[in-house]
Coordinates of C-alpha atoms in Angstrom, one line a residue:
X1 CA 0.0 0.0 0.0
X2 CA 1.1 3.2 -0.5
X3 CA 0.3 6.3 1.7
X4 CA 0.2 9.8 1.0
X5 CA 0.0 11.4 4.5
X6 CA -3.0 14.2 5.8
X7 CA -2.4 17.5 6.3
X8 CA -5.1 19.1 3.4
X9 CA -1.5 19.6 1.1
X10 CA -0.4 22.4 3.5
X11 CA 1.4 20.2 6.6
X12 CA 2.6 16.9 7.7
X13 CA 5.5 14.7 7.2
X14 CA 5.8 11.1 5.7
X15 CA 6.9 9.6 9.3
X16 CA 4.3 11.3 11.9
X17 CA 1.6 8.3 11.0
X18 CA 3.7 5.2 11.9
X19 CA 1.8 1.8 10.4
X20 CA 3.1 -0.7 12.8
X21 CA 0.1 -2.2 14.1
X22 CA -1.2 -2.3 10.8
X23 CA 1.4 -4.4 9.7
X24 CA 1.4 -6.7 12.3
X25 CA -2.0 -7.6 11.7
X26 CA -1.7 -7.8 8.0
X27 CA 1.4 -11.1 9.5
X28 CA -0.9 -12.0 12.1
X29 CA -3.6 -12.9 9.5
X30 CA -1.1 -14.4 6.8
X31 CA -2.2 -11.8 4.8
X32 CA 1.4 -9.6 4.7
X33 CA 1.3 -6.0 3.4
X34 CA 4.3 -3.8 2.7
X35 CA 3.8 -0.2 3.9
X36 CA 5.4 2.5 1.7
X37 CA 5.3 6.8 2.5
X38 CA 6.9 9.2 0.8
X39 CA 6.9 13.0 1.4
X40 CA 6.2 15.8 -1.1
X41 CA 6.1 19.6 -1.3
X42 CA 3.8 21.7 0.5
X43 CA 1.5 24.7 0.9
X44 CA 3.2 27.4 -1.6
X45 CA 6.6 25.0 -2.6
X46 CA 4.1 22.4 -3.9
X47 CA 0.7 24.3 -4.9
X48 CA 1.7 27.9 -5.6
X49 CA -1.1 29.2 -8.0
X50 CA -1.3 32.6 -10.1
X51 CA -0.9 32.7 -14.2
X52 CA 2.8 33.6 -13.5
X53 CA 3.7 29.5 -12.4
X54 CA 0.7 28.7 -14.7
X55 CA 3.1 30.2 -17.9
X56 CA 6.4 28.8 -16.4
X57 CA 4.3 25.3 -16.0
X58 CA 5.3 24.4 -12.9
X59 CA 1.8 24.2 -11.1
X60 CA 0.9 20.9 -8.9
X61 CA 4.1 20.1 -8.4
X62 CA 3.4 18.1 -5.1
X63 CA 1.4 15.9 -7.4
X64 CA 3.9 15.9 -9.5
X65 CA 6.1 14.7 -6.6
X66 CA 3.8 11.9 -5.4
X67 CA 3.4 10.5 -8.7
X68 CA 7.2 10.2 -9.1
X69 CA 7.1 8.2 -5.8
X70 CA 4.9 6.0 -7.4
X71 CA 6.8 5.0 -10.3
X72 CA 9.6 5.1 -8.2
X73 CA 8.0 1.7 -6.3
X74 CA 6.9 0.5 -9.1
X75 CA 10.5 0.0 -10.6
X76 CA 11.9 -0.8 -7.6
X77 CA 8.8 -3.6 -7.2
X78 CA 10.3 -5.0 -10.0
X79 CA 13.7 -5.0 -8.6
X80 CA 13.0 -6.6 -5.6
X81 CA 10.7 -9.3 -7.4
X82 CA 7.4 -8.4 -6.1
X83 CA 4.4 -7.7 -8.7
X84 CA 3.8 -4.5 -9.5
X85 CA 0.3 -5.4 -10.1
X86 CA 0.0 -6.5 -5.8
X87 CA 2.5 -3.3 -4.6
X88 CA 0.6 -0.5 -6.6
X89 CA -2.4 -1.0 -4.1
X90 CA -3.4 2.6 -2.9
X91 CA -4.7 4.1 0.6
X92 CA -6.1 7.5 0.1
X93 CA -6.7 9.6 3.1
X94 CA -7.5 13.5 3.7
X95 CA -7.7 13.7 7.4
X96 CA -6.4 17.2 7.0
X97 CA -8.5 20.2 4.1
X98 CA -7.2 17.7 1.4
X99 CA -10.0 15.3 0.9
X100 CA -12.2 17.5 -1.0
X101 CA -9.4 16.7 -4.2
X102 CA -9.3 13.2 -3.8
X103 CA -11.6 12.6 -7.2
X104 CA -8.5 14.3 -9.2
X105 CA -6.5 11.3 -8.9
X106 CA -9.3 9.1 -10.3
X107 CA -9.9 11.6 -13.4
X108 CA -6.9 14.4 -14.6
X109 CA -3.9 13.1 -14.9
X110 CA -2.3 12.7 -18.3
X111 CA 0.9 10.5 -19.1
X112 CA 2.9 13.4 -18.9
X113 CA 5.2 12.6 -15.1
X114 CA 8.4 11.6 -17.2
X115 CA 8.9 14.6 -18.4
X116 CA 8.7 16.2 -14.7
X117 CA 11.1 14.3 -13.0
X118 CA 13.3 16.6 -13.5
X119 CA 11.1 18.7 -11.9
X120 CA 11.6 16.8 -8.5
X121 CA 14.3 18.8 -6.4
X122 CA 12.7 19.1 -2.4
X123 CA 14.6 21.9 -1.2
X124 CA 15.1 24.7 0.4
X125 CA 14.2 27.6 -2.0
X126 CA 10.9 28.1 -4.0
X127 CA 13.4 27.8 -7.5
X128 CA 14.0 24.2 -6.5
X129 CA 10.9 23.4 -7.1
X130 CA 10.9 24.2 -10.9
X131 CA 15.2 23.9 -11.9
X132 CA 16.1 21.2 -13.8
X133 CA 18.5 18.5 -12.4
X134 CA 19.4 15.0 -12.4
X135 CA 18.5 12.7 -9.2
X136 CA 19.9 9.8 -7.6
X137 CA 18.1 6.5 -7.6
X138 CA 15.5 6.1 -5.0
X139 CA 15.5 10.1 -3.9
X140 CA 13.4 13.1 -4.3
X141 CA 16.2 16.1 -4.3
X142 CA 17.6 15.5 -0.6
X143 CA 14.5 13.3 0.7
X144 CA 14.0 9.6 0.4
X145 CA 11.2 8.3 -1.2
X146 CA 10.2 6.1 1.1
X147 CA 10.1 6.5 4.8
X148 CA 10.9 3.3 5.9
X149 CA 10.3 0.0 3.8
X150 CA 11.2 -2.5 6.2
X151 CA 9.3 -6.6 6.0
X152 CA 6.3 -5.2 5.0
X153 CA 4.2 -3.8 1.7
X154 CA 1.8 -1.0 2.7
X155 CA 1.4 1.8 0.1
X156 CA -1.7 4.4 1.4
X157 CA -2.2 7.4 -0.1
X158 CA -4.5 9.9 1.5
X159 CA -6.6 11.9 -1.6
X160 CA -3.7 11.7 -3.7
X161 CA -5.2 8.9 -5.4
X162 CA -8.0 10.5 -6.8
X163 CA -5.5 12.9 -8.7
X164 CA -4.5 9.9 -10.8
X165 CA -6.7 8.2 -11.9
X166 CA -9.4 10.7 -13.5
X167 CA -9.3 10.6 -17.2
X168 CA -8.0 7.2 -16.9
X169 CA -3.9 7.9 -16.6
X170 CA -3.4 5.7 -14.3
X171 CA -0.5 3.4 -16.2
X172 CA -0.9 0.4 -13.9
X173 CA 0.6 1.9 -11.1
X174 CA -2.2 1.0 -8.7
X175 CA -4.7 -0.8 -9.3
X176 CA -7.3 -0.2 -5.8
X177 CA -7.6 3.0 -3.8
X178 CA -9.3 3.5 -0.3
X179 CA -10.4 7.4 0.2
X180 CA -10.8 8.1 3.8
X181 CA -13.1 11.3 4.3
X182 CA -15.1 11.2 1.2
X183 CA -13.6 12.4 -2.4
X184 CA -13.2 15.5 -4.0
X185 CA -14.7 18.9 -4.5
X186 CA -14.4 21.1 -7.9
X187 CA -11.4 22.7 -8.4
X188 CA -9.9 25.9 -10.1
X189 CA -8.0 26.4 -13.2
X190 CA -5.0 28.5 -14.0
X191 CA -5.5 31.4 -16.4
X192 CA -2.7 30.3 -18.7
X193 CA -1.8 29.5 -22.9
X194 CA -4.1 26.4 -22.5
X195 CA -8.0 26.8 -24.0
X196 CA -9.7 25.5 -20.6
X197 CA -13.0 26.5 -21.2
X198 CA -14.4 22.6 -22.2
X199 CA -12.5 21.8 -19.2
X200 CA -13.6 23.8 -16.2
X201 CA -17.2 24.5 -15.1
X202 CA -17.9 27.8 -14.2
X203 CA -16.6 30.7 -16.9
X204 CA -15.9 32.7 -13.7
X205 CA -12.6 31.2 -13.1
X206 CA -11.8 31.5 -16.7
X207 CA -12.0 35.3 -16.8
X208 CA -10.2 35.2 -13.2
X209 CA -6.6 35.9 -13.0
X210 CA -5.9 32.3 -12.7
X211 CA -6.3 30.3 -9.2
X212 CA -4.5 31.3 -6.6
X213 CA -3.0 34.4 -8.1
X214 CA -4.1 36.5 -4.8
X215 CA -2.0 34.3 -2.9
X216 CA 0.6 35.0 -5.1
X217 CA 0.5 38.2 -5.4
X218 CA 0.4 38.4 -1.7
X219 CA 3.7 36.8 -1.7
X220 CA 5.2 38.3 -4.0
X221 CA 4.8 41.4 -2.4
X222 CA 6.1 40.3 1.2
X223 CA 9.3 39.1 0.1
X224 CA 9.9 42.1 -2.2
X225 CA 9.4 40.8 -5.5
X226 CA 5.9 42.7 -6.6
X227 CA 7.8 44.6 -8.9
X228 CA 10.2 42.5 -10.5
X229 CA 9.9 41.4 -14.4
X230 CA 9.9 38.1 -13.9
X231 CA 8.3 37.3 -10.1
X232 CA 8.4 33.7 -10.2
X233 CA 12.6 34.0 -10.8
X234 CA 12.5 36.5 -8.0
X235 CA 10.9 34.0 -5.8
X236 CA 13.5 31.3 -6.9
X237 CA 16.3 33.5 -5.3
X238 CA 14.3 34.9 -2.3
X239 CA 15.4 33.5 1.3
X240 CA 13.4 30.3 2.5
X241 CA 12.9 31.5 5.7
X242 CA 11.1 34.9 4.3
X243 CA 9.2 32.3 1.9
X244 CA 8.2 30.5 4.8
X245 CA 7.5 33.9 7.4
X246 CA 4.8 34.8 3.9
X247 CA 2.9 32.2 4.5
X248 CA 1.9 32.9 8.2
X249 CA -0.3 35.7 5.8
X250 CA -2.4 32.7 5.5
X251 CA -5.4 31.4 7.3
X252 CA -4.2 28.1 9.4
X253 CA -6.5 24.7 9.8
X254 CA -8.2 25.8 12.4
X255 CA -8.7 29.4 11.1
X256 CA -11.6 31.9 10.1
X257 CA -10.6 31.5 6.3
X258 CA -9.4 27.5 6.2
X259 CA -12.0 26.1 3.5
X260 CA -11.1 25.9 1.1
X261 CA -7.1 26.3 1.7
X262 CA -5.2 28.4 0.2
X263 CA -2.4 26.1 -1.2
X264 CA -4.3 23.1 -3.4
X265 CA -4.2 21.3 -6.7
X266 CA -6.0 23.7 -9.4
X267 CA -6.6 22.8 -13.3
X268 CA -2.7 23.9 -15.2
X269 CA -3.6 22.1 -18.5
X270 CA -0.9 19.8 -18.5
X271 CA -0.7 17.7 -15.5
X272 CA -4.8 18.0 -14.1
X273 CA -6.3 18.7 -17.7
X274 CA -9.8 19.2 -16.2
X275 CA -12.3 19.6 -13.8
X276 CA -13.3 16.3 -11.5
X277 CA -17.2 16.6 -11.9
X278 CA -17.0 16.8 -16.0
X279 CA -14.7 14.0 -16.1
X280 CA -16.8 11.7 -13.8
X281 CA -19.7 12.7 -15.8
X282 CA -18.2 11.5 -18.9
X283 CA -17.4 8.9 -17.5
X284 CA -13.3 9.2 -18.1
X285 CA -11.8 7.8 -14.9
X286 CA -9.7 4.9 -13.9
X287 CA -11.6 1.4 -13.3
X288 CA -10.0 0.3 -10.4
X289 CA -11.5 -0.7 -7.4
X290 CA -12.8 2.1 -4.8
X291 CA -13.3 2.2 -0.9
X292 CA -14.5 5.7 0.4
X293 CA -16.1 6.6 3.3
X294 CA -16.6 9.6 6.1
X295 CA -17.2 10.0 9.8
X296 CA -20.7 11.3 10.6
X297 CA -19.4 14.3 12.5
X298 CA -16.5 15.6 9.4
X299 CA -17.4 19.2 9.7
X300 CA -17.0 19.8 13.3
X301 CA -13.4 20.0 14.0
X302 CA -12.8 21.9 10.7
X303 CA -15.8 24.6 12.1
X304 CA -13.6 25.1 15.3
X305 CA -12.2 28.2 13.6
X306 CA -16.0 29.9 12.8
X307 CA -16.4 30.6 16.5
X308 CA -16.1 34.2 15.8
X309 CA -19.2 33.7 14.1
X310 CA -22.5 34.4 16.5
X311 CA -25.0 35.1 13.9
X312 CA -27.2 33.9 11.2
X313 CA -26.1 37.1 8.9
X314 CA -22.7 36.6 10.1
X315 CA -23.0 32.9 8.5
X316 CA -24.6 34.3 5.5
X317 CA -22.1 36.8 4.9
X318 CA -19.5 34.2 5.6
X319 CA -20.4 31.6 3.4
X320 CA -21.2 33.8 0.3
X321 CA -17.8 34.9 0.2
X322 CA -16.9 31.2 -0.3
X323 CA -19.0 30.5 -3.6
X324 CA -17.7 31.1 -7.4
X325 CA -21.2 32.4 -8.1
X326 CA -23.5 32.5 -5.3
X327 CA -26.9 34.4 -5.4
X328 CA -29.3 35.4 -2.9
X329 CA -31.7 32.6 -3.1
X330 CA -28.9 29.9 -3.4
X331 CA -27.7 31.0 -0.3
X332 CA -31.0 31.8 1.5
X333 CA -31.8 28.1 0.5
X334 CA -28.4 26.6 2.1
X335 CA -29.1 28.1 5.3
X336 CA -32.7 26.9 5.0
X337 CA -31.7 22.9 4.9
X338 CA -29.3 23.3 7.1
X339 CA -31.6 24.1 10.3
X340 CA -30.5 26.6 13.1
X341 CA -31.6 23.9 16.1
X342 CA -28.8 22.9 17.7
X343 CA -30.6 19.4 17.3
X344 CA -29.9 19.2 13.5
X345 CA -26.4 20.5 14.1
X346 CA -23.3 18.4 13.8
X347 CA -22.3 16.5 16.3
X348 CA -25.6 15.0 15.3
X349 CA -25.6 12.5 18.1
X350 CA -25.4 14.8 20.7
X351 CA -28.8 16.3 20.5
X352 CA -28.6 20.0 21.4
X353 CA -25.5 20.0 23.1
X354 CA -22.1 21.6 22.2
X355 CA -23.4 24.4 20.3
X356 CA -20.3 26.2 21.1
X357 CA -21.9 29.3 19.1
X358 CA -25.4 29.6 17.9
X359 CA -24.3 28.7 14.7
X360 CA -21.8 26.3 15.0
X361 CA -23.4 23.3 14.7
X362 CA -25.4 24.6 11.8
X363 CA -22.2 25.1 10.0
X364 CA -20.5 21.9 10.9
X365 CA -23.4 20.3 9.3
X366 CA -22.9 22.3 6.3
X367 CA -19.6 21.6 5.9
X368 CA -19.8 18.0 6.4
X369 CA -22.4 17.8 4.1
X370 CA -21.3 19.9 1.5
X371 CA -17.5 19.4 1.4
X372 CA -17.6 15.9 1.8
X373 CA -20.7 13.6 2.3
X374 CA -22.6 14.7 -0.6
X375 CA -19.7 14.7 -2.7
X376 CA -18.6 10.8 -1.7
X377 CA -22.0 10.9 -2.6
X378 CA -22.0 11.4 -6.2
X379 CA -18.5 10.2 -6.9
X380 CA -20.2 7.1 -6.2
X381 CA -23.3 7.4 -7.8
X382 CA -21.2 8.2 -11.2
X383 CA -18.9 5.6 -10.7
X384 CA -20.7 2.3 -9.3
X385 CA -22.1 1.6 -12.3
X386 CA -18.7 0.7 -13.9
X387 CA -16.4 -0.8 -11.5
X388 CA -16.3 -2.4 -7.7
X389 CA -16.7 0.5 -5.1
X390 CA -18.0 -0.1 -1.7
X391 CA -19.0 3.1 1.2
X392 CA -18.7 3.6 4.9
X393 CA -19.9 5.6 7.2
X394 CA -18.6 6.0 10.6
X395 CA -21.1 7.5 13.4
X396 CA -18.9 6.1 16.7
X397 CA -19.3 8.8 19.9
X398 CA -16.0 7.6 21.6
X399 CA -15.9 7.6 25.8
X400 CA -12.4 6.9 26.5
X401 CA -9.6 8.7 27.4
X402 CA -8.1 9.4 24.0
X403 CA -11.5 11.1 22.7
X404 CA -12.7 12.4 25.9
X405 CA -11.6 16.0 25.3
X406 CA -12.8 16.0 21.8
X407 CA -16.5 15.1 22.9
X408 CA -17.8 18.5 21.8
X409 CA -16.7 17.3 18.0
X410 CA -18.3 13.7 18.1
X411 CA -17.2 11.2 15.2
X412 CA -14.8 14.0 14.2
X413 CA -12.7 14.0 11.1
X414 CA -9.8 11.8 11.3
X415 CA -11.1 9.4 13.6
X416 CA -11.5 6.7 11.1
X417 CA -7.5 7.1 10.2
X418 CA -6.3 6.7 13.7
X419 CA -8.6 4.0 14.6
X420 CA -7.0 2.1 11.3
X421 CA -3.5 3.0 12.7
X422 CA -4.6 1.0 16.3
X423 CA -4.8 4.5 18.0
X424 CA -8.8 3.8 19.0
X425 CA -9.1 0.7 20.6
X426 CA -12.1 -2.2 20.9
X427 CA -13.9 -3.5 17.5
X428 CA -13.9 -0.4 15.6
X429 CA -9.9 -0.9 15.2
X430 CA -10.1 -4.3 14.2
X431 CA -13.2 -3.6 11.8
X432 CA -11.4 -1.1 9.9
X433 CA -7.4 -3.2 9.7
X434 CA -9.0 -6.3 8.9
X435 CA -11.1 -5.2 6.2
X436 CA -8.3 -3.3 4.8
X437 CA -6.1 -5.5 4.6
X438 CA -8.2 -7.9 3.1
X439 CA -8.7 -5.6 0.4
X440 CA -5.1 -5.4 -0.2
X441 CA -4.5 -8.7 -0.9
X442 CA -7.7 -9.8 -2.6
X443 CA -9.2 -6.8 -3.7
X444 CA -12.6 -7.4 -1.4
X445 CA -13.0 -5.8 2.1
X446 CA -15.4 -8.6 3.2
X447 CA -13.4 -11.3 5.6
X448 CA -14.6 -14.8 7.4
X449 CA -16.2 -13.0 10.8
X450 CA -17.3 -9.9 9.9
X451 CA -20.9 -8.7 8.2
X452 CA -21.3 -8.5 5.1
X453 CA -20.6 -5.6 3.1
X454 CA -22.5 -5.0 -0.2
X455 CA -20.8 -3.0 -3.3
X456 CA -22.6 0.5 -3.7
X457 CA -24.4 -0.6 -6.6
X458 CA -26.3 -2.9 -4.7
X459 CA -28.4 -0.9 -2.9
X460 CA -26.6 2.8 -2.6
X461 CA -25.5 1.3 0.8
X462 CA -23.0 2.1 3.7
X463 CA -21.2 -0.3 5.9
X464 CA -21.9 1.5 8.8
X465 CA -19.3 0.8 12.0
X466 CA -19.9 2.4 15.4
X467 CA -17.3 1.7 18.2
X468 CA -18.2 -1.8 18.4
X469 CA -17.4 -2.6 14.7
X470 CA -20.2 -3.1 12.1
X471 CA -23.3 -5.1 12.5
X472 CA -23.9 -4.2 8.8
X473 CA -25.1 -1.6 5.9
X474 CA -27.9 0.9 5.8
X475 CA -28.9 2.8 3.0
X476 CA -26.9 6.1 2.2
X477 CA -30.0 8.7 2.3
X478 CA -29.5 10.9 5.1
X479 CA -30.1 14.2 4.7
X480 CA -31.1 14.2 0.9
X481 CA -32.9 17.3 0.0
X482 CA -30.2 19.3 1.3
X483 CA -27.3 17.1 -0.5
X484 CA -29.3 16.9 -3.4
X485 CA -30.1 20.9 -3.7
X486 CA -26.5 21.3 -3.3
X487 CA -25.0 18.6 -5.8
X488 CA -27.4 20.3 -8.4
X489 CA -25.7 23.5 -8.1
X490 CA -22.4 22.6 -8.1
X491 CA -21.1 24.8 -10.4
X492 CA -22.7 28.0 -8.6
X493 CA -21.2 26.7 -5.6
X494 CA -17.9 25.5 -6.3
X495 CA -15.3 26.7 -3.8
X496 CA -13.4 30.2 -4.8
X497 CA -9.9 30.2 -5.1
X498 CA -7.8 32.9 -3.0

């Protein structure tokens, strides 16, 4: 398996999630898995937007990194003598803001990586991101591909694996992908030499300065390079440490302006030829087999940083700002299906407590909703139909030590990962690594011992898995008019780049 770690392509390292236990019970089972990481650029070094990188084409160049680390193993599976066919399993996670991309993987990516390995320096200026130079075997610029490949196969990725697999370019290097926290939402498109208007959905972005040029911009500016000729070269030579002081400009995770980040995969032309819901619609995406879930409760911890927010018309204006093309009524609908009783709120098994603000839990339902189980949603309902692809949904209110002090964000984001990685104890651990690592080996998460888990297509169903484990599926219909409304306004409502 191979794992792209969380951190919404802003933070983390390949080594903070350590697979051990997973491993062990991969051996315990006779059911072996090797576990492979491998790190990438970050925030601005790996997702810098603005039509200046869209020109120089050096956008997505964390995806860029990633899928080098993937034909990287897939060499060196042939080295050692293992199939590349069993080794190219992926584990897709976004347990950070990255999970709303994860449909990219599945849909954008054209054959063009060989051509950006030379692209592949990690280092310490912004210009090593885009010089060209020759690598040694079995490195990204200074940093090992792999953390540490020890008696084991494991490859996860977190959403990476939606990036490659959309539009089918997939070349064999995996051939199975597990999404935890749902898939993808739209994404934006530079403003560059490429015709992208059959490409993207809303024109908006199109007549845009490109995505992400106000971050850019913003950069530019702080490390003195607003007024150069040629910005992007002026970055190249700027001080990393300045580089890295601009981006504390930013919103963090837990901030007022978090969603969508700041720093993401956008649309360049070349790399991510087009937008996820156009290629899923026409049907141009890698058959492989599929595992995606959420937690019930994915809003609430990314909410934390609305508590500012007091207000109904403090939400409204909040949220508007968020849209490519919001009107009046689209928003005055959203805030209708999303009630204001604390009830309806996210956590939803909490009833009415933890409103931490009077709209927080109106919110955290919202974003749960919108940014990931309505868009798991129809990633599966366009996808069932042609290949294997099975849903979870996990609603488990933890009373232990290790959750207590997160009570007020219930099944939070996340909590699926860790429980995977043996950090949760009891059945919901053991439900989630034994059908995982079933699903490595034989391509089925179903196991002697455990209930029965349909595919989607039979019966738009979730396995649903509490704290205990799962007794079984139930049919994936909560909260439909207001998933619904929103998935048919998907282009009005597609996130706005900064």
């Amino acid at each position: 398996m191979f794992f792209i770690f969380p951190g919404g392509f802003n933070f983390g390292v390949s080594w903070e999630l350590t697979p051990k236990l997973l491993v062990k019970n991969s051996m315990d089972m006779g059911l072996p898995i090797i576990h492979v990481t491998a790190n990438h650029r970050l925030n601005a070094f790996g997702f810098l937007g603005g039509k200046e990188v869209a020109e120089a084409g050096v956008g997505n160049l964390g995806l860029k990194d990633q899928r080098l680390a993937m034909e990287w193993i897939y060499k060196g599976s042939e080295t050692a003598r293992y199939s590349p066919a069993v080794v190219s399993a992926l584990t897709c996670w976004y347990p950070g803001l990255q999970s709303w991309y994860i449909a990219i993987i599945l849909t954008n990516l054209r054959d063009t990586v060989r051509r950006w390995c030379q692209l592949s320096r990690v280092g310490t200026r912004v210009s090593n991101l885009s010089e060209e130079r020759e690598e040694s075997p079995g490195r990204l610029g200074s940093v090992p591909v792999t953390n540490k490949v020890r008696n084991y196969v494991h490859v996860k990725i977190k959403l990476a694996p939606f990036w490659y697999c959309i539009m089918g370019q997939h070349n064999n290097l995996f051939r199975a992908a597990i999404c935890h926290s749902g898939t993808a939402i739209p994404i934006g498109t530079f403003k560059s030499r490429f015709h992208l208007r059959s490409l993207v959905g809303p024109i908006s972005e199109l007549l845009s300065d490109g995505a992400g040029q106000q971050a850019f911009d913003r950069i530019a500016k702080f490390v003195q390079c607003e007024d150069a000729s040629d910005k992007l070269g002026c970055l190249r030579k700027a001080p990393f440490k300045r580089i890295l002081k601009a981006l504390g400009l930013f919103p963090g995770m837990l901030s007022l302006g978090a969603f969508p980040p700041t720093f993401s995969p956008v649309v360049d032309g070349e790399f991510v030829t087009g937008s996820i819901q156009n290629a899923l619609k026409a049907g141009e995406f890698a058959k492989i087999f599929v595992i995606t879930g959420d937690v019930l409760d994915e809003g609430t911890i990314l909410a934390l940083g609305t508590l500012p927010l007091h207000t109904k018309e403090e939400l409204r204006s909040f949220i508007t700002k968020k849209f490519q093309n919001p009107t009046p009524e689209l928003i005055a609908k959203i805030l209708k299906l999303w009630p204001s009783d604390p009830k309806s709120g996210s956590p939803f098994a909490a009833g009415d407590k933890y409103a931490l603000t009077p709209v927080y839990k109106k919110y955290s339902a919202m974003l749960g909703d919108i940014g990931f189980q309505g868009l798991r949603r129809l990633f599966l309902r366009l996808t069932s139909p042609y290949m294997p692809t099975w849903s979870y949904i996990d609603q488990s209110m933890q009373h232990d030590p290790f959750i207590d002090n997160l009570s007020e964000t219930g099944a939070f984001h996340g909590l699926d990962l860790l429980a995977l990685l043996g950090l949760v104890p009891g059945g919901q651990k053991k439900e989630y690594q034994t059908r995982w690592i079933a699903f490595v080996n034989n391509l089925n998460p179903n196991h002697p011992g455990l209930a029965e888990w349909p595919t989607y297509d039979k019966g738009t169903q979730n396995l649903v898995i509490d704290k205990h484990g799962a007794d079984g599926a139930a049919l994936d219909d909560f909260r439909s008019e207001a998933i619904e409304f929103y998935l048919s306004n998907l282009d009005a409502l597609t996130p706005k780049s900064q």
